[in-house]
Coordinates of N, CA and C in Angstrom, one line a residue:
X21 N 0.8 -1.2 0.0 CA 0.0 0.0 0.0 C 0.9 1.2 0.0
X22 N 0.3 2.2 -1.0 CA 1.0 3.5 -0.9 C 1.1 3.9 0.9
X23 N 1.9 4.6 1.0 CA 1.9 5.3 2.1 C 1.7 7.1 2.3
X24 N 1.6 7.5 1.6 CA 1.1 8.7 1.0 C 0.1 9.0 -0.4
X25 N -0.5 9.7 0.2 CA -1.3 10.3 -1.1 C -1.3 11.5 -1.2
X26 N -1.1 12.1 -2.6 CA -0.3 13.2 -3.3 C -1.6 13.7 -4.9
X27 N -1.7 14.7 -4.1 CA -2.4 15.6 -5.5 C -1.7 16.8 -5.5
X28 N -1.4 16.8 -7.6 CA -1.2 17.8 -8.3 C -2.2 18.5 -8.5
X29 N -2.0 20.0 -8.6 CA -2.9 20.5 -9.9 C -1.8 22.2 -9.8
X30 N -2.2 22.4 -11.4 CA -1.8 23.9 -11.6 C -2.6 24.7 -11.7
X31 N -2.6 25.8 -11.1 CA -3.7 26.9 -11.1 C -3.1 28.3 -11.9
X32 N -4.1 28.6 -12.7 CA -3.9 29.7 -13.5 C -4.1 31.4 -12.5
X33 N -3.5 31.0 -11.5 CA -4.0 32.0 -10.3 C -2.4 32.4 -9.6
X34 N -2.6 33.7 -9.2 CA -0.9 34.6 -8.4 C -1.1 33.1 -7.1
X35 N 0.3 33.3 -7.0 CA 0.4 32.1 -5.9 C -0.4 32.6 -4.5
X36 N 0.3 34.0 -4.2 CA -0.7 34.4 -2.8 C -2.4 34.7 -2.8
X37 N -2.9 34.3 -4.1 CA -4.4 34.1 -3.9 C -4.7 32.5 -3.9
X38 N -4.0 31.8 -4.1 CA -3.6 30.6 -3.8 C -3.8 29.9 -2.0
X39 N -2.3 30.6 -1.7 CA -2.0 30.7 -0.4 C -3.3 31.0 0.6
X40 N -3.9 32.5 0.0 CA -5.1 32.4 1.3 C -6.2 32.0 1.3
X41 N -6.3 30.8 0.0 CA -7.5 30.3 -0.3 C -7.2 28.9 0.7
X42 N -6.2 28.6 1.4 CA -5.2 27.2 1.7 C -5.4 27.6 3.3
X43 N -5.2 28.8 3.8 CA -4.8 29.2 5.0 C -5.8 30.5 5.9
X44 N -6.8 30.7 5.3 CA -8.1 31.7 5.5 C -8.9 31.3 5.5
X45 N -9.0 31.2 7.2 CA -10.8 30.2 7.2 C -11.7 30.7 6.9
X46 N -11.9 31.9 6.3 CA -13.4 32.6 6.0 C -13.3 31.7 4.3
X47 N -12.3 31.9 3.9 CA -11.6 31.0 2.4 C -12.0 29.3 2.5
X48 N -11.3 28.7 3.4 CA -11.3 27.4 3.7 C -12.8 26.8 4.0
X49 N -13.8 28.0 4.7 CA -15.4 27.4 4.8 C -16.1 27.9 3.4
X50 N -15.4 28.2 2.6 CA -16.3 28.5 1.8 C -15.9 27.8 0.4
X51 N -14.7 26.7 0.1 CA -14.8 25.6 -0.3 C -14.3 24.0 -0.2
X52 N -14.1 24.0 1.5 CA -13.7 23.2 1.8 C -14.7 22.4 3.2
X53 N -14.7 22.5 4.2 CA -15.0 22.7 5.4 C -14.9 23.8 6.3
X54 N -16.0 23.7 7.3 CA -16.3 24.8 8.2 C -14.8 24.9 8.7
X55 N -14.1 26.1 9.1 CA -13.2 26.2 10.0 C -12.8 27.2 10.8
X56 N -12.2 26.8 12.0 CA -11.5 27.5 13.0 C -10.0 27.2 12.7
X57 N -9.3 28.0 11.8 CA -8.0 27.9 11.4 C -7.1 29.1 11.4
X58 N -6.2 28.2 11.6 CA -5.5 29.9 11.8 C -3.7 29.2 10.8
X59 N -3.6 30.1 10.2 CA -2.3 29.3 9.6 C -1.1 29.8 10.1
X60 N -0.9 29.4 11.7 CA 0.1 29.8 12.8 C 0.6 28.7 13.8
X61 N 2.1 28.5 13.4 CA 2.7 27.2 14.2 C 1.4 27.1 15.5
X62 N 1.6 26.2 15.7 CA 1.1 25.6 17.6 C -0.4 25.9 17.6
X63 N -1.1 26.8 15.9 CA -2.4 26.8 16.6 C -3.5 25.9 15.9
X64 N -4.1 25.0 17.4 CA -5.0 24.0 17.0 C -6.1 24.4 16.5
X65 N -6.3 23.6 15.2 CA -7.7 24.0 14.7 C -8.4 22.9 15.1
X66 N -9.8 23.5 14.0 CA -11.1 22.4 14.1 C -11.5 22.7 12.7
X67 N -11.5 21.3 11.5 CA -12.4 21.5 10.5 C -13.8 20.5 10.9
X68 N -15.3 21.2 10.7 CA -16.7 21.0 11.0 C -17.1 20.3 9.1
X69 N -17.4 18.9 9.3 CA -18.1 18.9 8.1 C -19.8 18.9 8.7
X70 N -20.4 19.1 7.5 CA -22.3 19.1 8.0 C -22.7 18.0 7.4
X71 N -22.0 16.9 7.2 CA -22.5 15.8 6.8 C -22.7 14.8 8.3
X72 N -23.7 14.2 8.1 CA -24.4 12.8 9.2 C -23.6 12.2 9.7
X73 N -22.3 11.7 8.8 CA -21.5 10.4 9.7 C -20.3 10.8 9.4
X74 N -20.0 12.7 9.6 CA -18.5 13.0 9.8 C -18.3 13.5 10.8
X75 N -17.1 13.2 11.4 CA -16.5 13.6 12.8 C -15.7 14.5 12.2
X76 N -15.0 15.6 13.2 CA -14.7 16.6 13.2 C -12.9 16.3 12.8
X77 N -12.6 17.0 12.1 CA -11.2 16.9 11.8 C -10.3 18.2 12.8
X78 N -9.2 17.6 13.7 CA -8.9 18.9 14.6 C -6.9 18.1 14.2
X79 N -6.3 19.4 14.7 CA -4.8 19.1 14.5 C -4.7 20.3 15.2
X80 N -2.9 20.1 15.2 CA -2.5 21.5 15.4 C -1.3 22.1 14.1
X81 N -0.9 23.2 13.2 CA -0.7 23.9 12.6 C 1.0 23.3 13.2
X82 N 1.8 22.8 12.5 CA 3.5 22.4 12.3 C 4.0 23.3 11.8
X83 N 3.8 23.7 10.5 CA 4.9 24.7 9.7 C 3.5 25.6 9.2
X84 N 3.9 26.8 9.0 CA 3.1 27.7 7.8 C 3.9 28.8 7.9
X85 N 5.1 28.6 6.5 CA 5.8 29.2 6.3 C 4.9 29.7 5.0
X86 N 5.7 30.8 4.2 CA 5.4 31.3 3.0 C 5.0 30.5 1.9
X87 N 4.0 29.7 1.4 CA 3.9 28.7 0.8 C 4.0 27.2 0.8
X88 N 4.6 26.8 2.5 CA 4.5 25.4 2.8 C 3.6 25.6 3.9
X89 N 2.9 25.1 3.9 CA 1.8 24.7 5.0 C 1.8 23.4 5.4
X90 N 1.8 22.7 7.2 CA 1.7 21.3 7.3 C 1.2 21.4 8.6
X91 N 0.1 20.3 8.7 CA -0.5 20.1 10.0 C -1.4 18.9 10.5
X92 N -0.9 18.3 11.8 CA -1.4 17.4 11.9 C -2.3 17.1 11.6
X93 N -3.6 15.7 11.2 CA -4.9 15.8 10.8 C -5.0 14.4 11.3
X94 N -6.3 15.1 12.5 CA -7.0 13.8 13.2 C -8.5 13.6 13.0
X95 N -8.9 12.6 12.3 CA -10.3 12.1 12.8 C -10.8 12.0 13.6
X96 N -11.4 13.2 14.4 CA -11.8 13.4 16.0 C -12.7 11.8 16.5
X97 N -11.9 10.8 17.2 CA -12.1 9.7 17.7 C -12.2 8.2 17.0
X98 N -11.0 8.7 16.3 CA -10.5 7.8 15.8 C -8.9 7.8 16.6
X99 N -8.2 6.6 16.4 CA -7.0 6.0 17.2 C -5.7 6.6 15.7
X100 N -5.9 7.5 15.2 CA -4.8 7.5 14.0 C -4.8 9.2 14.4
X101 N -3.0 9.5 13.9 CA -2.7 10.9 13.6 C -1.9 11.1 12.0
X102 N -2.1 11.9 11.4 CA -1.9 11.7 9.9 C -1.2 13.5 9.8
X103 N -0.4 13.8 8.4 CA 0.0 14.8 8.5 C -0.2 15.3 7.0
X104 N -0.5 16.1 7.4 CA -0.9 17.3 6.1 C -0.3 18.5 5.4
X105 N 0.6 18.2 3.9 CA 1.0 19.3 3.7 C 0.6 20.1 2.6
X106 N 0.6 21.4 2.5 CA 0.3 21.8 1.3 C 1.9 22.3 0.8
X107 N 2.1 22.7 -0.2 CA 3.3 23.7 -0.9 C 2.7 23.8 -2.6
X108 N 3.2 25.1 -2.3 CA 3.0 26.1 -4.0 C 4.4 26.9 -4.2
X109 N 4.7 26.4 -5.5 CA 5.8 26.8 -6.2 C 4.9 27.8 -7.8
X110 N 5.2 28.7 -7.3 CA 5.1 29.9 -8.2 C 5.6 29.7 -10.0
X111 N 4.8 29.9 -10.4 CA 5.5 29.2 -12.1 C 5.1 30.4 -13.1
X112 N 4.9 31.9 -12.5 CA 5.5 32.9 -13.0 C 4.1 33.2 -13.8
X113 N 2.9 33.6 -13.2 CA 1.6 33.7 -13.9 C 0.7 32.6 -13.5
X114 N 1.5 31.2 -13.0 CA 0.7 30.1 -12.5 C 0.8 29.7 -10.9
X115 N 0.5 29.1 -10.5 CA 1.2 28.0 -9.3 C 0.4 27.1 -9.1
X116 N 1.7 26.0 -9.1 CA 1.5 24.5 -8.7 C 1.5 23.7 -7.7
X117 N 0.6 23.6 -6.9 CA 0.1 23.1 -5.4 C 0.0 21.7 -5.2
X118 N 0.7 21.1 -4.6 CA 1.3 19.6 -4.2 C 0.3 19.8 -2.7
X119 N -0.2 18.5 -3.0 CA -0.9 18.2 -1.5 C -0.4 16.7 -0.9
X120 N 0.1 16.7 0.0 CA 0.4 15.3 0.7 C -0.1 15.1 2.0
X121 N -0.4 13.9 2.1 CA -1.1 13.3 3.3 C -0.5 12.4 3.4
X122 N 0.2 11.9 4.6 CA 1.0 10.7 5.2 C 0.6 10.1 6.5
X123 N 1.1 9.2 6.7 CA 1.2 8.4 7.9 C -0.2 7.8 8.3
X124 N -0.6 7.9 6.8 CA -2.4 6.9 6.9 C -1.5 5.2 7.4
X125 N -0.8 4.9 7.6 CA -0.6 3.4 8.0 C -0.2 3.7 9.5
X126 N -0.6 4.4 9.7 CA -0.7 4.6 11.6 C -2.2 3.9 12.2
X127 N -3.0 3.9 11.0 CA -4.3 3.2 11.4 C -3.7 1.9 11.2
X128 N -4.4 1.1 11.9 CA -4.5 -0.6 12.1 C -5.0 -1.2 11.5
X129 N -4.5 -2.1 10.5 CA -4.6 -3.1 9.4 C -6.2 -2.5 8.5
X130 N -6.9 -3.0 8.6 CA -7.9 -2.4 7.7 C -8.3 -1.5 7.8
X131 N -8.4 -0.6 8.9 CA -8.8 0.7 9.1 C -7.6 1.3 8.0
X132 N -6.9 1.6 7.9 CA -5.6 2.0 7.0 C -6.1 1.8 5.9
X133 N -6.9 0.7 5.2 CA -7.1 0.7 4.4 C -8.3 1.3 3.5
X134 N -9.2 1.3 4.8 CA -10.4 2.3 4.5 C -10.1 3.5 4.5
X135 N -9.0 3.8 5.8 CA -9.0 5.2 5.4 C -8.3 6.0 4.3
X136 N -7.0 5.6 3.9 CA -6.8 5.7 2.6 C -7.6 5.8 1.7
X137 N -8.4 4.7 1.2 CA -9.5 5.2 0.3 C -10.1 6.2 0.6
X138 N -10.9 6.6 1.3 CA -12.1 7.8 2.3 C -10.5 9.1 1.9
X139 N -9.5 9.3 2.5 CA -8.9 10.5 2.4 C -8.6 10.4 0.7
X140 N -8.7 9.3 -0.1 CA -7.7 9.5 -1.8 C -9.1 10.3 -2.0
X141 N -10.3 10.0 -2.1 CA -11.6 10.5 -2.5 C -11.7 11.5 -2.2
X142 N -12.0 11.8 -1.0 CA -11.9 13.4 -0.1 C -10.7 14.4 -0.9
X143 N -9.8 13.9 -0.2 CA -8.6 15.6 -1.6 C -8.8 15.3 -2.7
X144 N -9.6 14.2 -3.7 CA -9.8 14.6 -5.2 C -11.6 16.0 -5.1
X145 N -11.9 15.5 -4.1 CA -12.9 16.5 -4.1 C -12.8 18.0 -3.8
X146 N -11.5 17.9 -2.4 CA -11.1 19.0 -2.0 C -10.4 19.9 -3.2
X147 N -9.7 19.3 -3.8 CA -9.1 20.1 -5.0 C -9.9 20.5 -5.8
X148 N -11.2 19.8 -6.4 CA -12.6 20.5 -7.1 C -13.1 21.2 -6.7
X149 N -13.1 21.6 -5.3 CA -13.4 22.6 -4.7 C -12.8 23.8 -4.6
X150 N -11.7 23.4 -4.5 CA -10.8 24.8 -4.6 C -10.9 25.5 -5.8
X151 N -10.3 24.3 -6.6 CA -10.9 24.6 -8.0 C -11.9 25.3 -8.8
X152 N -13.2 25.1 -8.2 CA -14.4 25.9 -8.6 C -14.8 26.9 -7.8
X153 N -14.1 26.9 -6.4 CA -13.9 28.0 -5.5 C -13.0 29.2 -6.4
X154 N -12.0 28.8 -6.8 CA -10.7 29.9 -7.4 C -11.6 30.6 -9.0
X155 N -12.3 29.5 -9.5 CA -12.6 30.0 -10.8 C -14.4 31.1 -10.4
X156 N -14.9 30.5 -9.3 CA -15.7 31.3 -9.3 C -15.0 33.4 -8.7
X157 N -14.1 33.0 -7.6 CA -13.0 34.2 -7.4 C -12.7 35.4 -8.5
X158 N -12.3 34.4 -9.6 CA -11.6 35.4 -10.8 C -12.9 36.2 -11.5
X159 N -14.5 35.1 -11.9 CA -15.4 35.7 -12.4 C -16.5 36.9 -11.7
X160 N -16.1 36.4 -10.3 CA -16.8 37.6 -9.2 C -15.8 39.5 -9.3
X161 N -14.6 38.7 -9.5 CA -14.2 40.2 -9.8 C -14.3 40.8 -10.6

């Protein structure tokens, strides 16, 4: 089994509209999950989904340097801690946003393997979201 899962995508967008679409929770509830985020070492969040049979995703904030972002990510009661990074490299009119998720084999034999699946599906969603988040952005202005 992979031990990481990794989404590309290039966005036709300045990197720092990027950035606060990644790290701005008024940004982050409005195409991702509800959030109490702050993109500041040591500070614990809370992402809120409004769906029936999601528990609450809480971590605390590792790096949020200029473009790398990484933070713990726990399934509030579940037995696994998993880690979350974003980074955007600037491509001069574009930027290319690498997403990784690791340490899904910290869950226990089949759990690991559901959850893997459940997170590969979730960030292909998350990224369509950003996605149609960023393009509705450009058309609003």
């Amino acid at each position: 089994m992979t031990k990481t899962i990794t989404k590309e995508k290039v966005f036709n967008h300045p990197i720092d509209q990027i950035w606060n679409a990644i790290t701005n929770a008024e940004e982050i509830s409005t195409w991702f999950l509800e959030a109490d985020f702050k993109a500041e070492v040591g500070y614990n969040y809370v992402f809120n989904s409004s769906g029936e049979d999601c528990s609450p995703i809480i971590g605390e904030v590792l790096e949020a340097n200029p473009y790398i972002l990484t933070y713990t990510w726990i399934v509030k009661d579940t037995p696994g801690t998993t880690t979350v990074t974003w980074k955007l490299e600037d491509l001069g009119g574009s930027t290319k946003l690498t997403l990784a998720h690791s340490g899904i084999e910290n869950y226990a034999g089949e759990t690991a393997i559901a959850m893997f699946e459940s997170f590969n599906g979730g960030w292909d969603n998350c990224i369509n979201g950003l996605t149609s988040y960023l393009k509705e952005e450009v058309n609003a202005r």
